[in-house]
Short mmCIF file of N, CA, C and O in Angstrom, two decimals:
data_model
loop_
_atom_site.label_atom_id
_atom_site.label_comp_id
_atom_site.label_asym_id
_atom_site.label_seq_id
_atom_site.Cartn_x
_atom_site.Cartn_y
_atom_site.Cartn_z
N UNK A 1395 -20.53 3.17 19.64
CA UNK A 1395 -19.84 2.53 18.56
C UNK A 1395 -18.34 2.49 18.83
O UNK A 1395 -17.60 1.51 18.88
N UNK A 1396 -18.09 3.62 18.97
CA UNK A 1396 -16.32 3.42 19.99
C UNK A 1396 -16.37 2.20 20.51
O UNK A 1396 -15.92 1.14 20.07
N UNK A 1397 -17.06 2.49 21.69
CA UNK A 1397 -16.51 1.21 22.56
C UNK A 1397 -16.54 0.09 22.15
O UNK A 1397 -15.59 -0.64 22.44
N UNK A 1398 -17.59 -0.42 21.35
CA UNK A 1398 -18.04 -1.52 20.40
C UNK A 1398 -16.17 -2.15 19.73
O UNK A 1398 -15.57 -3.21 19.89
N UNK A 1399 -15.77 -0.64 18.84
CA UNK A 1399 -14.80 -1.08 18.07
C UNK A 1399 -13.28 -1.25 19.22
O UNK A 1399 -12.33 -1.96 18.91
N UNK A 1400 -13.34 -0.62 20.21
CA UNK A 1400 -12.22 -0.89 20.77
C UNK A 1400 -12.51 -2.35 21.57
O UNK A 1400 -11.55 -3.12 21.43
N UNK A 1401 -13.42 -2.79 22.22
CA UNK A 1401 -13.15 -3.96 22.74
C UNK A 1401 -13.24 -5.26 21.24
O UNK A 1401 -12.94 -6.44 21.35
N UNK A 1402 -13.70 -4.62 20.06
CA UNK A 1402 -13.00 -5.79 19.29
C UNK A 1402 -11.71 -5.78 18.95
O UNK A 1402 -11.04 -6.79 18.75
N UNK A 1403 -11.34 -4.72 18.88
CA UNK A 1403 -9.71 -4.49 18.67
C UNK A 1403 -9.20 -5.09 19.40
O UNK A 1403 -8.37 -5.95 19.09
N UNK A 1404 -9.65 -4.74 20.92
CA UNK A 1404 -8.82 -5.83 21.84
C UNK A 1404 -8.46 -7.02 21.93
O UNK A 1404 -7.35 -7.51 22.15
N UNK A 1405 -10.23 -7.82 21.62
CA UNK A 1405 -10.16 -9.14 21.62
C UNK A 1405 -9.37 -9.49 20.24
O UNK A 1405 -8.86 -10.60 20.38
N UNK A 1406 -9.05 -8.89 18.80
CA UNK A 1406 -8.43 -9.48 17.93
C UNK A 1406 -6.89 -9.21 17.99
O UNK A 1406 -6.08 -9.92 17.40
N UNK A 1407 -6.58 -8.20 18.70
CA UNK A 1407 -4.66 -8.21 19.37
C UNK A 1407 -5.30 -9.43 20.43
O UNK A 1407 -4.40 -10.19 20.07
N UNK A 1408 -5.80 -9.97 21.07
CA UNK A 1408 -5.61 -11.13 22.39
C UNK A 1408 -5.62 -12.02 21.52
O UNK A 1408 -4.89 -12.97 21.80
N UNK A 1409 -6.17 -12.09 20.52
CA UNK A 1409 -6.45 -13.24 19.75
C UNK A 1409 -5.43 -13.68 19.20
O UNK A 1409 -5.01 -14.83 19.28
N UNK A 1410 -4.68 -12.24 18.24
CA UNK A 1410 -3.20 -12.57 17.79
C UNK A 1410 -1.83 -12.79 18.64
O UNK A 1410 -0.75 -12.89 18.06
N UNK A 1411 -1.92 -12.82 19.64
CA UNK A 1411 -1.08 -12.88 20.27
C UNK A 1411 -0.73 -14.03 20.69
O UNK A 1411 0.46 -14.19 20.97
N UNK A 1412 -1.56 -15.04 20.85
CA UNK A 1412 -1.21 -16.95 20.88
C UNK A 1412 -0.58 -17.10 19.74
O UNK A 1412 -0.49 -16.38 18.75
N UNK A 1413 0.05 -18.58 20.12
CA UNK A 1413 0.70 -19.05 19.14
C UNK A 1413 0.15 -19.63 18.59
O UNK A 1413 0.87 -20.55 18.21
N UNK A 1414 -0.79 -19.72 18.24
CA UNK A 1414 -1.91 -20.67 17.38
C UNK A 1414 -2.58 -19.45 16.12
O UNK A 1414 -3.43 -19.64 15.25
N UNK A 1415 -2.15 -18.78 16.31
CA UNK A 1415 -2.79 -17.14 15.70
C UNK A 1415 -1.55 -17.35 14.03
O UNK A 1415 -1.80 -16.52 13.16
N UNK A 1416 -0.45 -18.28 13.72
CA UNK A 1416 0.50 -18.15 12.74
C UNK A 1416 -0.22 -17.65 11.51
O UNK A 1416 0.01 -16.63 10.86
N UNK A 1417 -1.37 -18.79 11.27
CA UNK A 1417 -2.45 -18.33 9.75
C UNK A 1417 -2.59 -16.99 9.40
O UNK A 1417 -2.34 -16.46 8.32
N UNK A 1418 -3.20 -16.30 10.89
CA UNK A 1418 -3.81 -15.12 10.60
C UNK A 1418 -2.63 -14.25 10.12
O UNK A 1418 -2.53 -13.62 9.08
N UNK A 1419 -1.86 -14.36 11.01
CA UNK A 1419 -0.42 -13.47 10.89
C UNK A 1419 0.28 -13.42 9.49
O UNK A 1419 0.83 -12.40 9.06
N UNK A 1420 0.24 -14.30 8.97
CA UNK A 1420 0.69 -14.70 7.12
C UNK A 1420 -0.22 -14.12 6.56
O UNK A 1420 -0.08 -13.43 5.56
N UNK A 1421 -1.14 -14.32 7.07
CA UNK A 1421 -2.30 -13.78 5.92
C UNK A 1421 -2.48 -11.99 6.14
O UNK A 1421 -2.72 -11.36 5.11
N UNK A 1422 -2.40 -11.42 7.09
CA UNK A 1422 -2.32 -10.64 7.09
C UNK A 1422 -0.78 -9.68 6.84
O UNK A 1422 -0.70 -8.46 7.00
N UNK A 1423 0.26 -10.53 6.44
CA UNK A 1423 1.58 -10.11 6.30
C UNK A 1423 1.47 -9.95 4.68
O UNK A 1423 2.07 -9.05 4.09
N UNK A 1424 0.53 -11.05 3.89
CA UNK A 1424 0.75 -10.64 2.73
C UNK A 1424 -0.18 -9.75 2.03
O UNK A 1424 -0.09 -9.08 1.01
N UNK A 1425 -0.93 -9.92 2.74
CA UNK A 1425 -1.80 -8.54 2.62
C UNK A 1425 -1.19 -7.20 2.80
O UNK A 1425 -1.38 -6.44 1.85
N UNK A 1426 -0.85 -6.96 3.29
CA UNK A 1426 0.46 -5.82 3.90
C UNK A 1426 0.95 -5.55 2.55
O UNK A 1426 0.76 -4.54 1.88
N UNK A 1427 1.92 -7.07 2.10
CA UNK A 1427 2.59 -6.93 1.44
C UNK A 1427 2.20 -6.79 -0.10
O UNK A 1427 3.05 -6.49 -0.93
N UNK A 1428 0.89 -7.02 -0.43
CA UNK A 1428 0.37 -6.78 -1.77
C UNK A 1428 -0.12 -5.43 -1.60
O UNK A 1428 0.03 -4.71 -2.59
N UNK A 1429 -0.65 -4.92 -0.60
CA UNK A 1429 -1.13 -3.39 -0.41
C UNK A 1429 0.19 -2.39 -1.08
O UNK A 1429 0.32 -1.72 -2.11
N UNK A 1430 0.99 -2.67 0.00
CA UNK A 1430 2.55 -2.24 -0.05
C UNK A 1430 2.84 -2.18 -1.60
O UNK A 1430 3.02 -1.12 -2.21
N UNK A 1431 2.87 -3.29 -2.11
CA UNK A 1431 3.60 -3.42 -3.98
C UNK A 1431 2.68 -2.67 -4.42
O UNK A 1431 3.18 -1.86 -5.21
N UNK A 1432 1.46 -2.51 -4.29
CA UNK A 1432 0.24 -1.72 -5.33
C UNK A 1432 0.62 -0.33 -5.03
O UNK A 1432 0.40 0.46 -5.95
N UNK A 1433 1.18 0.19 -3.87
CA UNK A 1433 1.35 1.73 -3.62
C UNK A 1433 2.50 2.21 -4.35
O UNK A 1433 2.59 3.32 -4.89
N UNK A 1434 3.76 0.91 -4.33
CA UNK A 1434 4.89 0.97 -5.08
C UNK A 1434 4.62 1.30 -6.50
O UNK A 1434 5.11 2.32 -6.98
N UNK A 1435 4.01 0.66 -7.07
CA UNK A 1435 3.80 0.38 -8.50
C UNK A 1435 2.66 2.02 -9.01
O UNK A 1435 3.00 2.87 -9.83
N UNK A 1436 1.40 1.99 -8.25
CA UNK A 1436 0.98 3.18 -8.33
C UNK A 1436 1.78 4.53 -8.22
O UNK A 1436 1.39 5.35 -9.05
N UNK A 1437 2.77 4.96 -7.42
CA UNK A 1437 3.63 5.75 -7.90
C UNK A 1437 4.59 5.53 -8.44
O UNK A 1437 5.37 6.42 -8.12
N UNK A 1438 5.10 4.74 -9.19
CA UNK A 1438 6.06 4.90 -10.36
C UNK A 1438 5.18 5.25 -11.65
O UNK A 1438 5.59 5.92 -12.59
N UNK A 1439 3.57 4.51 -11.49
CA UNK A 1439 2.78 5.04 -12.91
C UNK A 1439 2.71 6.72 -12.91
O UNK A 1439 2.84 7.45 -13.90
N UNK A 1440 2.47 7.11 -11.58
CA UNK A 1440 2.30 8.85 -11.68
C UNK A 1440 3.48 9.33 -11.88
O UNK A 1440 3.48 10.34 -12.58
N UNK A 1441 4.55 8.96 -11.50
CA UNK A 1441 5.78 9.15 -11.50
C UNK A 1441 6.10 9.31 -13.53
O UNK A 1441 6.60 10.33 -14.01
N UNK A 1442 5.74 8.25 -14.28
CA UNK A 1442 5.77 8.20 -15.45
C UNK A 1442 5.14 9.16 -16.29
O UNK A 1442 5.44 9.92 -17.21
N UNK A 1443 4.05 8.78 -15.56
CA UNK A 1443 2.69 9.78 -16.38
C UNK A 1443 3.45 11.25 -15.95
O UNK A 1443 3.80 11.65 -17.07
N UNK A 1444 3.74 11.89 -15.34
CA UNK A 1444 3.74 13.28 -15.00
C UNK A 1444 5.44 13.79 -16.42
O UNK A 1444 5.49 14.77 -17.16
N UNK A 1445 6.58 12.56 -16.25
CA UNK A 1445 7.69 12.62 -17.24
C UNK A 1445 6.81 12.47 -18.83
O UNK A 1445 7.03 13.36 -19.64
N UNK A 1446 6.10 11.67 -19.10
CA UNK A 1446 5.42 11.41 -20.12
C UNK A 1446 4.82 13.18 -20.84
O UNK A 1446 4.76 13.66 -21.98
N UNK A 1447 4.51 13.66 -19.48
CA UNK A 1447 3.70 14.56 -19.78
C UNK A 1447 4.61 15.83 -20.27
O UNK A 1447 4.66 16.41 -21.35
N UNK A 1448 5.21 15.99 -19.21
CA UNK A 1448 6.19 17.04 -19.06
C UNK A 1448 7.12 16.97 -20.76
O UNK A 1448 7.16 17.98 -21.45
N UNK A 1449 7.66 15.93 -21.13
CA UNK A 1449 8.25 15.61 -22.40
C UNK A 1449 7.29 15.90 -23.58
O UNK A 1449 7.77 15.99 -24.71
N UNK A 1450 6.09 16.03 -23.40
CA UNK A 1450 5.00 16.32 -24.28
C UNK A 1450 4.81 15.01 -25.16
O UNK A 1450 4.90 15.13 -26.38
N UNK A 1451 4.53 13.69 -24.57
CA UNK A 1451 4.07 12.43 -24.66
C UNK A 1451 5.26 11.68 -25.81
O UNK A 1451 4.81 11.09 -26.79
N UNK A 1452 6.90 11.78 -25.58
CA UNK A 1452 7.70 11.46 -26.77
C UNK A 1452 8.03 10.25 -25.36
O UNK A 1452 8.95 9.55 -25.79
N UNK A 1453 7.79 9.95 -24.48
CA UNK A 1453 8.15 8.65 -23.67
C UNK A 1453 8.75 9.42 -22.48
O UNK A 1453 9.26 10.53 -22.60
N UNK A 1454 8.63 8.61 -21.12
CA UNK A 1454 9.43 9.15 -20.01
C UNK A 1454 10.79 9.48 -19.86
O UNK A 1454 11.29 10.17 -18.97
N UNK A 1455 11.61 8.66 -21.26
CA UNK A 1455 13.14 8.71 -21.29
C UNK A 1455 13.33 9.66 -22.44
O UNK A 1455 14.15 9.30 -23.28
N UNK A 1456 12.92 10.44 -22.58
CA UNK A 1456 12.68 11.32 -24.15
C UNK A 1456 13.31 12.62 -23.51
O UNK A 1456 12.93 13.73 -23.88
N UNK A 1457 14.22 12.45 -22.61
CA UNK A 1457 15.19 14.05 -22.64
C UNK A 1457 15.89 14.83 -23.44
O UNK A 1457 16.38 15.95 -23.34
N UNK A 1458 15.83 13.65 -24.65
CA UNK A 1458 16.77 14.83 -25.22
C UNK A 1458 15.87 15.97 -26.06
O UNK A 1458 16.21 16.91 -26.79
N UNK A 1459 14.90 15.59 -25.74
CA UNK A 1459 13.51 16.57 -26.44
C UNK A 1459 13.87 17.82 -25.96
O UNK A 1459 14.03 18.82 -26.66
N UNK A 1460 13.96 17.78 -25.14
CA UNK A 1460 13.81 19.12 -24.17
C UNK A 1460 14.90 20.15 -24.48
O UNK A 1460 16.08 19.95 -24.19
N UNK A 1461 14.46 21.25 -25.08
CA UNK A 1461 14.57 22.68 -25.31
C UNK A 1461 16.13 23.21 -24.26
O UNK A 1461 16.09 23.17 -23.03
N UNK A 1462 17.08 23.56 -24.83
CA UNK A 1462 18.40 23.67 -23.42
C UNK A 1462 17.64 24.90 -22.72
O UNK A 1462 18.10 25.40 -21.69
#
């Protein structure tokens, strides 16, 4: 099964590597790039949720809650 997956690997870098390959290359750039924004966006929600929490659910900007 290795070998299986490395000579397709190969043939799909030989593949991308013509200049006729532009489609794939976009398409796989925005793929990248929607992966990328979903990881962004997924940690700012944990990022929230954990302030949310910590404040004892008065909002992520709710510092002045907090006890000196």
């Amino acid at each position: 099964m290795h070998d299986w997956f490395s000579r397709q690997m190969e043939s799909t870098r030989l593949h991308l590597a013509r200049p006729d390959a532009l489609i794939q290359l976009a398409v796989m750039g925005l793929i990248t790039g929607l992966l990328a924004g979903a990881v962004i966006v997924c940690f700012r929600y944990l990022i929230e949720a954990a302030q949310n929490f910590a404040l004892r659910g008065n909002g992520p900007d709710a510092f002045e809650s907090l006890t000196p």
